[in-house]
Coordinates of C-alpha atoms and ligand atoms in Angstrom, one line a residue:
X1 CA 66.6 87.5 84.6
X2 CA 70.4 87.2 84.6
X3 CA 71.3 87.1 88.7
X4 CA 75.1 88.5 89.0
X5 CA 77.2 86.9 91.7
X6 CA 80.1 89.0 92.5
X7 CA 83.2 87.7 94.6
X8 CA 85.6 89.8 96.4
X9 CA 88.5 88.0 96.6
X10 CA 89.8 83.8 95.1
X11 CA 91.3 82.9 98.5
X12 CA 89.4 79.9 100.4
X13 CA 86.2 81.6 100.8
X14 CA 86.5 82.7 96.9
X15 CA 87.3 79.9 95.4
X16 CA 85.3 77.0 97.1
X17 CA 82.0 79.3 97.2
X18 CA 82.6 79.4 93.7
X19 CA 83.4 75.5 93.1
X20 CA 80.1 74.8 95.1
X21 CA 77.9 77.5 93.0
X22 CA 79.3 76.6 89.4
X23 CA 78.3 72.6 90.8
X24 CA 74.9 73.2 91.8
X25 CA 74.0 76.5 89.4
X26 CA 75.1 74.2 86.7
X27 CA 71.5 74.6 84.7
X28 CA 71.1 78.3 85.5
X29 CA 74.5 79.1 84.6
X30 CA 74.0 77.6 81.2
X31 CA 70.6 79.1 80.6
X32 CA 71.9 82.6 81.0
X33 CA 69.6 83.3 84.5
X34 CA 72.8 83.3 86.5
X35 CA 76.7 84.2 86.8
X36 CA 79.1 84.8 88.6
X37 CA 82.6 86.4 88.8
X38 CA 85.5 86.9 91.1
X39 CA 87.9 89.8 90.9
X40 CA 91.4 88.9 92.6
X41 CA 94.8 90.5 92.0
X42 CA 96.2 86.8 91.6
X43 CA 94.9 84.1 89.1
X44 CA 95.2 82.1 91.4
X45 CA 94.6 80.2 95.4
X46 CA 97.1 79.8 97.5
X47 CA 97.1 77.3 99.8
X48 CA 98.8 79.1 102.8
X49 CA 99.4 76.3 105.4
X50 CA 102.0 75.2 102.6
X51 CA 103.7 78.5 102.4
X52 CA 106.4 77.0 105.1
X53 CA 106.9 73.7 103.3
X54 CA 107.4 75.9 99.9
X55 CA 109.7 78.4 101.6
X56 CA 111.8 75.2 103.3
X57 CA 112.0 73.5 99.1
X58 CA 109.8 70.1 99.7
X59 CA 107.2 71.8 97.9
X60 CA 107.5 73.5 94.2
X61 CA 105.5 76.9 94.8
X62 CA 103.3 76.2 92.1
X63 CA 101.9 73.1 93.5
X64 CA 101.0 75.2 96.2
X65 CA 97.9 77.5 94.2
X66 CA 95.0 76.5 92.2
X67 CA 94.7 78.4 88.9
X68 CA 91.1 79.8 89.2
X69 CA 90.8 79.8 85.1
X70 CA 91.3 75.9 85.3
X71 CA 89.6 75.2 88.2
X72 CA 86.4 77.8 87.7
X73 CA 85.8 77.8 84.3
X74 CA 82.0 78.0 84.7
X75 CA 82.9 82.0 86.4
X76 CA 84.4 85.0 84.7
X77 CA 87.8 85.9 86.5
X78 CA 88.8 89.4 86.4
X79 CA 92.5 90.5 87.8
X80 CA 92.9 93.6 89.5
X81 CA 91.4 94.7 92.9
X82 CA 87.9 96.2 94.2
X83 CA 88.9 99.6 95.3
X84 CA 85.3 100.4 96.6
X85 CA 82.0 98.9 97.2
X86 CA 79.1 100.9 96.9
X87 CA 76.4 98.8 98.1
X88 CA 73.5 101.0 98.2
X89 CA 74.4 101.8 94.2
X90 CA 74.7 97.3 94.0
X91 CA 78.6 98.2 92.0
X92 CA 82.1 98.0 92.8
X93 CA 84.9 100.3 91.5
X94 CA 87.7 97.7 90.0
X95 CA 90.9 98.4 89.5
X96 CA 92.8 96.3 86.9
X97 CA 96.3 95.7 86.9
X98 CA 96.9 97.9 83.6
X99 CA 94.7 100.9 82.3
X100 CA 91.8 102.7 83.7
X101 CA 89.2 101.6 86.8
X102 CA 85.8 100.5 86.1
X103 CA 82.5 99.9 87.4
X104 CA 80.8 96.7 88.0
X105 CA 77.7 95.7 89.1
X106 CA 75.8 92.8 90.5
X107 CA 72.7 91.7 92.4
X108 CA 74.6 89.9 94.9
X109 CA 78.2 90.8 96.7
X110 CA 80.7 88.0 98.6
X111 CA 83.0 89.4 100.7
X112 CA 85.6 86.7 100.7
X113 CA 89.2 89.6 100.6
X114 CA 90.8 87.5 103.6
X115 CA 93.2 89.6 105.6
X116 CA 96.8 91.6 105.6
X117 CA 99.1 91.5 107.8
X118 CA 98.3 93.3 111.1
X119 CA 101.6 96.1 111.6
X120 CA 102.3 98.7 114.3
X121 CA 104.4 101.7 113.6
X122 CA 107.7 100.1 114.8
X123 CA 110.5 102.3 113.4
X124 CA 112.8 100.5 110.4
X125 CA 109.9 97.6 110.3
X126 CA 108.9 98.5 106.6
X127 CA 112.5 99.2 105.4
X128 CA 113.6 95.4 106.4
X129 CA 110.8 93.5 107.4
X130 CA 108.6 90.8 105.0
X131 CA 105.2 89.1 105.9
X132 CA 104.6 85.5 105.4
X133 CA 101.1 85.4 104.0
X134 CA 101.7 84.9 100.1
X135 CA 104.1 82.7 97.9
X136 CA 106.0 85.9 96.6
X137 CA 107.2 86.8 99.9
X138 CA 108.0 82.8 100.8
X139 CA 109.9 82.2 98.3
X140 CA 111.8 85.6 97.9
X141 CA 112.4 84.5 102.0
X142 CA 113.6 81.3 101.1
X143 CA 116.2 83.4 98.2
X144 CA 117.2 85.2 101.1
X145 CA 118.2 82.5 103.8
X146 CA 120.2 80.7 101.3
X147 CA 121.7 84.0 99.8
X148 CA 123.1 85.0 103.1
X149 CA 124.4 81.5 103.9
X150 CA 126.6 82.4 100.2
X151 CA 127.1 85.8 101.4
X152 CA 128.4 84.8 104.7
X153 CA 130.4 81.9 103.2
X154 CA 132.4 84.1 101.4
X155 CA 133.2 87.2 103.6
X156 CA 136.4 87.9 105.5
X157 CA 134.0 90.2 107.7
X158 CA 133.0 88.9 111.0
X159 CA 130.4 91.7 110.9
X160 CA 129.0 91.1 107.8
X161 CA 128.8 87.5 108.4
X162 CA 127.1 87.2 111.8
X163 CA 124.4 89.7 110.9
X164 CA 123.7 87.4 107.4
X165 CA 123.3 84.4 109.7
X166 CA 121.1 86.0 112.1
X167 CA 117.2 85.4 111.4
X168 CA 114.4 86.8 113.5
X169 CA 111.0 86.2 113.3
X170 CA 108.2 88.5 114.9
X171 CA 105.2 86.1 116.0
X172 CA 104.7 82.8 117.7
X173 CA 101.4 81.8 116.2
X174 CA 101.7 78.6 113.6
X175 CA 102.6 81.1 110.4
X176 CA 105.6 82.4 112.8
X177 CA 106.3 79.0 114.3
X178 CA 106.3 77.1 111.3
X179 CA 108.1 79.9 108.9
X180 CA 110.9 79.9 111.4
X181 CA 111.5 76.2 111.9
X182 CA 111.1 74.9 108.4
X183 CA 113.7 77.8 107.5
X184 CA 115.6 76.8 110.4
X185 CA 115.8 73.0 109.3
X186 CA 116.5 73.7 105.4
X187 CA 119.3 76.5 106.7
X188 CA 121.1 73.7 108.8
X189 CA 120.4 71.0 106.2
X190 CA 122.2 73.3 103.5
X191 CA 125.3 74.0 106.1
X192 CA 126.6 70.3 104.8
X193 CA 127.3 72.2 101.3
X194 CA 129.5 74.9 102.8
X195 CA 133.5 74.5 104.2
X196 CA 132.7 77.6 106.6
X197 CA 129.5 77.2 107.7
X198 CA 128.2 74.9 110.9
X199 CA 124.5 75.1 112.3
X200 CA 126.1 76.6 115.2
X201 CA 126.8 79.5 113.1
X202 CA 123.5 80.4 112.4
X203 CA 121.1 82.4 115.0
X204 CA 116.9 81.7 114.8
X205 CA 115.7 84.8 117.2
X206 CA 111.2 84.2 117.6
X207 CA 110.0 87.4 119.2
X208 CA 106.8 86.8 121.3
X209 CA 104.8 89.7 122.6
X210 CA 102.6 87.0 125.0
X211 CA 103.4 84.5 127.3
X212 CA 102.9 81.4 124.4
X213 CA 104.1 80.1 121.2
X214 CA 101.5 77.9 119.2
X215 CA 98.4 78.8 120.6
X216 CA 96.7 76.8 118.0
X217 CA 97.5 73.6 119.5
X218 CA 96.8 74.3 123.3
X219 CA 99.0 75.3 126.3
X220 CA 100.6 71.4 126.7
X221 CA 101.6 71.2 123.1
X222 CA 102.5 74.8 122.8
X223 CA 104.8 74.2 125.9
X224 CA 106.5 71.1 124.6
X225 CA 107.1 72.9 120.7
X226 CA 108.7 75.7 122.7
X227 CA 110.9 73.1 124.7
X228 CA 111.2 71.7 120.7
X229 CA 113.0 74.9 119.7
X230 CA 114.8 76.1 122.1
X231 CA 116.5 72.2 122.1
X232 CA 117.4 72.9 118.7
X233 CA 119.3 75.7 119.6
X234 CA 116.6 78.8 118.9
X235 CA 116.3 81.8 121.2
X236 CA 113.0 82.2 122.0
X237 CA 112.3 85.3 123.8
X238 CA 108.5 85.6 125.5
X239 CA 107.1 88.6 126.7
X240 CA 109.0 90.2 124.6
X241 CA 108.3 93.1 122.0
X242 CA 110.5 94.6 118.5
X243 CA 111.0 98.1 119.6
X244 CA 113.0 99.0 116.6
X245 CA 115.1 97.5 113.6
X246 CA 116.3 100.8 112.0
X247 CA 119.0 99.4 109.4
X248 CA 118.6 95.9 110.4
X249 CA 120.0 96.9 114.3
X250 CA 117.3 95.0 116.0
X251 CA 116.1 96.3 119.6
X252 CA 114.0 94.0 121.5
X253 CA 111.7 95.1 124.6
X254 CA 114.3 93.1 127.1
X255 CA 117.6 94.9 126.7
X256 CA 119.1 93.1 124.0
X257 CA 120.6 94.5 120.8
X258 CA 121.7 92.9 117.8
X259 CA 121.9 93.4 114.2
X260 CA 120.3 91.1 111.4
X261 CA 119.4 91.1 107.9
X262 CA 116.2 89.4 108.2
X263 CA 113.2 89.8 109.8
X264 CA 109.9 87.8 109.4
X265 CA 106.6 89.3 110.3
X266 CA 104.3 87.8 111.7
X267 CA 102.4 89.2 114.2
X268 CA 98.3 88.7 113.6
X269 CA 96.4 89.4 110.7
X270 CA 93.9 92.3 110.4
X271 CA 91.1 92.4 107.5
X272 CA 91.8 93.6 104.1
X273 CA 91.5 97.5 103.5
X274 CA 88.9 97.1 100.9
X275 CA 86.5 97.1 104.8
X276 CA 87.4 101.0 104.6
X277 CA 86.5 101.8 101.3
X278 CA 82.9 100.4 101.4
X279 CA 79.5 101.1 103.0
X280 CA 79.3 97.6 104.8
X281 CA 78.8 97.5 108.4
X282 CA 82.4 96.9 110.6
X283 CA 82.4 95.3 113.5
X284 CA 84.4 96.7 116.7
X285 CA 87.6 94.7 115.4
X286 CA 86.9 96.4 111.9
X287 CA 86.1 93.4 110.2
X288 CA 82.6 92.9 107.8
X289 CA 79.6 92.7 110.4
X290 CA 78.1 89.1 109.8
X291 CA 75.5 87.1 110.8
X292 CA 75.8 83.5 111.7
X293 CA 74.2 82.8 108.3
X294 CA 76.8 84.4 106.6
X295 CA 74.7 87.1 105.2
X296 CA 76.4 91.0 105.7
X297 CA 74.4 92.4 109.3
X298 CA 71.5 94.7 108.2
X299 CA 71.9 94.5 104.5
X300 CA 70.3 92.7 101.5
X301 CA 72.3 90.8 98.8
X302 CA 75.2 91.0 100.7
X303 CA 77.6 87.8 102.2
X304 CA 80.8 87.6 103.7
X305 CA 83.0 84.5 105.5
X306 CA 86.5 84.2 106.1
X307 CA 89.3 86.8 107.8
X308 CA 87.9 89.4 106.7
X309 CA 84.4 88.8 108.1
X310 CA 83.5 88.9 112.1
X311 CA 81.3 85.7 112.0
X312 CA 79.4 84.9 115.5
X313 CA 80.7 81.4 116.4
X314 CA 77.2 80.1 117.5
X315 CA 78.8 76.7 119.3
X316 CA 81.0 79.6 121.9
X317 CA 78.3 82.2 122.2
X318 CA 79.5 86.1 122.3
X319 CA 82.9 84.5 120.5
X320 CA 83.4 84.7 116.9
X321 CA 85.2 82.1 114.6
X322 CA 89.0 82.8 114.8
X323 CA 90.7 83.3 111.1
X324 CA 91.8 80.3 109.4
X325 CA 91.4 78.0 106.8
X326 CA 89.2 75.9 108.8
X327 CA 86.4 77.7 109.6
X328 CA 87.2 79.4 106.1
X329 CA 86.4 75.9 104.1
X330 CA 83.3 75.0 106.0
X331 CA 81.9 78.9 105.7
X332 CA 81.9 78.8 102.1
X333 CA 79.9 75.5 101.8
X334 CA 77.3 77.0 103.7
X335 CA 77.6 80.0 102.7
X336 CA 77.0 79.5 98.5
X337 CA 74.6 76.7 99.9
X338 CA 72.8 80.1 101.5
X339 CA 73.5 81.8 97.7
X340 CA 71.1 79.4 96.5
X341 CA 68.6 79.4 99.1
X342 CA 68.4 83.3 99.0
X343 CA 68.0 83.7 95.3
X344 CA 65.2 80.5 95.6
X345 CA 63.6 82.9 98.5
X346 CA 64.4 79.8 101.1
X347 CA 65.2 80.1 104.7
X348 CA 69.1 80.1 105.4
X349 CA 70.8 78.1 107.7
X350 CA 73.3 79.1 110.2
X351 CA 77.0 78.1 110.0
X352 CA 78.0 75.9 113.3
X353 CA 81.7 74.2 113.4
X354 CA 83.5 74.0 117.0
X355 CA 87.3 74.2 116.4
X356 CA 88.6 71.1 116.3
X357 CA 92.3 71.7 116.7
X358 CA 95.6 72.1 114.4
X359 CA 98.3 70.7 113.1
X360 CA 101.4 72.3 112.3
X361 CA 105.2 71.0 110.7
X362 CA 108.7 72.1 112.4
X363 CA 110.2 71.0 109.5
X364 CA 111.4 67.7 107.7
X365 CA 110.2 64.5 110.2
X366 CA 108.6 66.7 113.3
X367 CA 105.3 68.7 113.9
X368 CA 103.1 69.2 116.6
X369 CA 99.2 68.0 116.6
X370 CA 96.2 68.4 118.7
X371 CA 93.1 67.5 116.6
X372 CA 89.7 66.3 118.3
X373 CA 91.8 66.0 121.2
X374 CA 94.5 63.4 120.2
X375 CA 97.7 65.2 121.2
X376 CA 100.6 64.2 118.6
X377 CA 104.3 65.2 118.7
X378 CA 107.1 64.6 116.3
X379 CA 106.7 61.9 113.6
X380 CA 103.5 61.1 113.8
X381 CA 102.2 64.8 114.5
X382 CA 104.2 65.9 111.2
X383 CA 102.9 62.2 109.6
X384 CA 99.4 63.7 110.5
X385 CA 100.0 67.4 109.0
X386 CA 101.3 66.8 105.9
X387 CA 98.2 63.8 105.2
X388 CA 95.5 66.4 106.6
X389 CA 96.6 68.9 104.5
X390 CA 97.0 67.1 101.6
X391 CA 93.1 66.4 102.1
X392 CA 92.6 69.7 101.7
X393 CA 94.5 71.1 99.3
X394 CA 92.2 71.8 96.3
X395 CA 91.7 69.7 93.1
X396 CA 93.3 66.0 92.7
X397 CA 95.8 67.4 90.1
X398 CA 97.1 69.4 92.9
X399 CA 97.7 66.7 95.2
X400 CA 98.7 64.3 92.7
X401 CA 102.0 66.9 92.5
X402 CA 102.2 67.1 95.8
X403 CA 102.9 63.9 96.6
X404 CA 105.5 63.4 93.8
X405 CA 107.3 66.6 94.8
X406 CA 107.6 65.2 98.7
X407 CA 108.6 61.3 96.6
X408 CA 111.4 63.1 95.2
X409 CA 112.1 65.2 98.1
X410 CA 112.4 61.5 99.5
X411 CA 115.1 60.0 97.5
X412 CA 116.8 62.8 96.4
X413 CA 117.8 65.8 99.0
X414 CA 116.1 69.0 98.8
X415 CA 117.3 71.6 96.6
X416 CA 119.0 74.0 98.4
X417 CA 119.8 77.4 95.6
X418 CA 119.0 80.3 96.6
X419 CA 117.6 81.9 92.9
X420 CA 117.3 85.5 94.4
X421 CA 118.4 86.5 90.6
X422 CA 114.8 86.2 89.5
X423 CA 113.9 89.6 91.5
X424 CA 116.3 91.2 89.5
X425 CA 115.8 89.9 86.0
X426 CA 117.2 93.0 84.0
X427 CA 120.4 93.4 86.0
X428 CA 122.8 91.3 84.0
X429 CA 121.0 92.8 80.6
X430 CA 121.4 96.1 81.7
X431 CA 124.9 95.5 82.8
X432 CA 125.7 94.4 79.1
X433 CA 124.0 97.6 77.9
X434 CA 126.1 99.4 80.1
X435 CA 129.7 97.9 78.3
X436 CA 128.3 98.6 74.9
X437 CA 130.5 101.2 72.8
X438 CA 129.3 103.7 70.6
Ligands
FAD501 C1 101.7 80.8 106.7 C2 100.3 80.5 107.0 C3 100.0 79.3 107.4 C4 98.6 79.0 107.7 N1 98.3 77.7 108.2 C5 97.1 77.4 108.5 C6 96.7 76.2 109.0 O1 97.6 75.3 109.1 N2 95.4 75.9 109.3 C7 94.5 76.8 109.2 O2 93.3 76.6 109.5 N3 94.7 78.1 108.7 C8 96.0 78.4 108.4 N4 96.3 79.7 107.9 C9 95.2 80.7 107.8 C10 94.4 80.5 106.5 O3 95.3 80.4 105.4 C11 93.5 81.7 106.3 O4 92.7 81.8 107.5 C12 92.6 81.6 105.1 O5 93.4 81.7 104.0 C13 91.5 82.6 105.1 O6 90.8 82.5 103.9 P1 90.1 83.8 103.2 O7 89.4 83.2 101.9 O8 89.3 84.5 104.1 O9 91.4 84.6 102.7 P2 92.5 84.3 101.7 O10 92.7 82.9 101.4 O11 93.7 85.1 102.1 O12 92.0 85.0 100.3 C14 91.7 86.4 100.2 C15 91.8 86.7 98.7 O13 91.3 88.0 98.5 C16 92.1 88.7 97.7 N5 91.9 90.2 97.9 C17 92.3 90.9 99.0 N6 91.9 92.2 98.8 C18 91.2 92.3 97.6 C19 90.6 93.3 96.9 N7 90.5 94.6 97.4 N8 90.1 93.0 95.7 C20 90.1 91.8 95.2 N9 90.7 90.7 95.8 C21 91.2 91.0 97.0 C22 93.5 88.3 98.0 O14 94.4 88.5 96.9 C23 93.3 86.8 98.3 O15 93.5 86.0 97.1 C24 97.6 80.0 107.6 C25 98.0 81.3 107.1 C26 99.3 81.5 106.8 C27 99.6 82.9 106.3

């Protein structure tokens, strides 16, 4: 009998719970008594601790993401999104990107749909604010810097031109962190090209609701990349909330007013909504209910790992593991390895990984590292994030254009144009349209 494995999401849970099923359900797979499918929006991973180096230009976006077809071509990928799970029933409702919903069923469900950017109702926030979670909204960030270093190149308006050079950036976790100071180095690296511009012209504002930036790395590192930034001339403002940014007039929580045409969100992550639209048990933070072994609390056929999953982390009792990529990589080893015990009616095993640190870049030649212990700062630290995470990125033909994008970004400088045009394909046709005569 033909077992359906369904997948919810080709993130990091998705697609490497996939990689590891198609390996070792090679013979069932072939012989028809198992498959297995994933339903993303995307055709592809992205590898999000590269999102900064992409948005910065050492990195070609597309080197960034695995192409599920290519790398999974043992599973069925559908595009679109699950709108519901009805467990009980064993089907999803799935939306496609054109034409009508349909059902699809399976005998056994991964929950693997990550997470979304967690917002609060902060007035003007969704008229000019962008997250920093997919490659769309890095690279249209990385149009945007440069745009407004044109933009304020070429005004007469000192208006105009200190709000295009003023970025802010909600969120001092390493998305935040890392988002603001690669942006921060390619911005000044790009001044060089302009007569009117000077890295003194430009204003990096990181708005931190706590007391810390980099948590990730531990109070002594997170102190000395906050002493980092605010050497290189960024305003860091702890303690500090974004009461309002109505029309790009910023209002922070400690007086100050200012206006600005960008404004980076990054404030936490909260699980995908897909949790709301299914019959799944939630867990007080809202996420999937999951037990240590990955399987969904209180159900049968059910799994779930990554953001969007609230996995007891059994090495901290009454914790659970904190979202990111690292617990996300080692949860879906164990967690198709549990697949294949389940359908062979073994006993699972529980996932166990203590957090072993993080690395993070703050941009071309500096980072910040504490792995294992080993505390690492500048060079070596940014040495030791771009090697790690070249580990990790998926498939060799990946990192094999990895490398050669950071060789060239070696001998030749960074490309610094800002190709903003491409969200607006039709304007120049349209424009010709407009001039025709009849
Ligand atoms: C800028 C940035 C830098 C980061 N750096 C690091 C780092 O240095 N180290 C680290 O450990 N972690 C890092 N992280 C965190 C890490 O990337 C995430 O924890 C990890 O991606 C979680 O994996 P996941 O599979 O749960 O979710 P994801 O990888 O986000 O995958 C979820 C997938 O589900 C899909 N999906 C969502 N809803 C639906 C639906 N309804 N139907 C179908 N598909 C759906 C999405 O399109 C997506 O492809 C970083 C994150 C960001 C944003």
């Amino acid at each position: 009998m033909n077992k359906h494995i369904l997948i919810v999401g080709g993130g990091y849970v998705g697609l490497y719970t996939a990689l590891r099923l198609q390996r070792k359900l090679g013979r069932e797979l072939r012989n028809g008594e198992a498959s297995i499918t994933i339903i993303d929006p995307q055709s592809y991973m992205t590898y999000q601790p590269f999102l900064p180096e992409a948005a910065a230009g050492n990195l070609s976006p597309r080197h960034m993401v695995a192409p599920l077809r290519r790398v999974l071509p043992k599973v069925r990928i559908l595009n679109g999104t699950v709108t519901e799970v009805d467990h009980a029933a064993r089907v999803v409702t799935f939306q496609p990107a054109e034409g009508e919903a349909r059902k699809v069923s399976y005998d056994v469900i991964v929950m693997a749909a990550g997470s979304i950017s967690r917002t609060l109702p902060i007035p003007g926030l969704t008229d000019i604010g962008i997250g920093f979670k997919t490659v769309g909204e890095a690279i249209a960030l990385r149009n945007r810097v440069l745009h407004l270093l044109d933009v304020a190149e070429s005004t007469d308006d000192p208006e105009v031109r200190r709000r295009a050079l003023t970025f802010v950036v909600v969120g001092a976790g390493f998305a935040g962190v890392e988002a603001l100071a690669e942006l921060e180095d390619m911005a000044k690296d790009s001044t060089r090209y302009y007569r009117n511009l000077t890295p003194a012209d430009l204003r990096w504002v990181l708005v931190e609701a706590t007391n810390r930036v980099l948590p990730e790395v531990g109070p002594e590192m997170g102190k000395w990349t906050l002493e980092q930034l605010r050497e290189r001339g960024m305003e860091v403002k702890l303690d500090t909330r974004l009461e309002s940014c109505v029309g790009g007039h910023v209002v922070l929580s400690d007086g100050s007013e200012f206006e600005a045409d960008t404004l980076v969100w990054t404030a936490g992550v909260k699980p995908s909504v897909i949790v709301n639209s299914s019959d799944l048990p939630l867990d007080e933070r809202g996420r999937i209910k999951t037990t240590a072994a990955l399987t969904v609390a209180g159900t049968r056929d059910a799994f779930a790992a990554g953001d969007v999953a609230g996995v007891p982390d059994v090495t901290n009792p009454g914790q659970y593991c904190a979202p990111n990529a690292q617990h996300a990589v080692r949860q879906a080893k164990v967690l198709a390895d549990n697949i294949i015990r389940y359908l062979r009616g073994e006993q699972l095993v529980d996932y166990r990984h203590k957090y072993v640190g993080s690395v993070a870049g703050l941009g071309l030649h500096q980072g910040v590292a504490n792995v294992y212990g080993v505390k690492l700062r500048g060079f070596p630290a940014w040495f030791m994030h771009r090697t790690y995470h070249l580990s990790r990125v998926p498939t060799l033909n990946r990192k094999v254009r990895v490398v050669v994008d950071w060789t060239l970004a070696l001998f030749f400088k960074r490309e610094t144009i800002s190709l903003g045009e491409v969200e607006h394909p039709r304007d120049g046709f349209r424009a010709a349209v407009a001039t025709m005569r009849h």
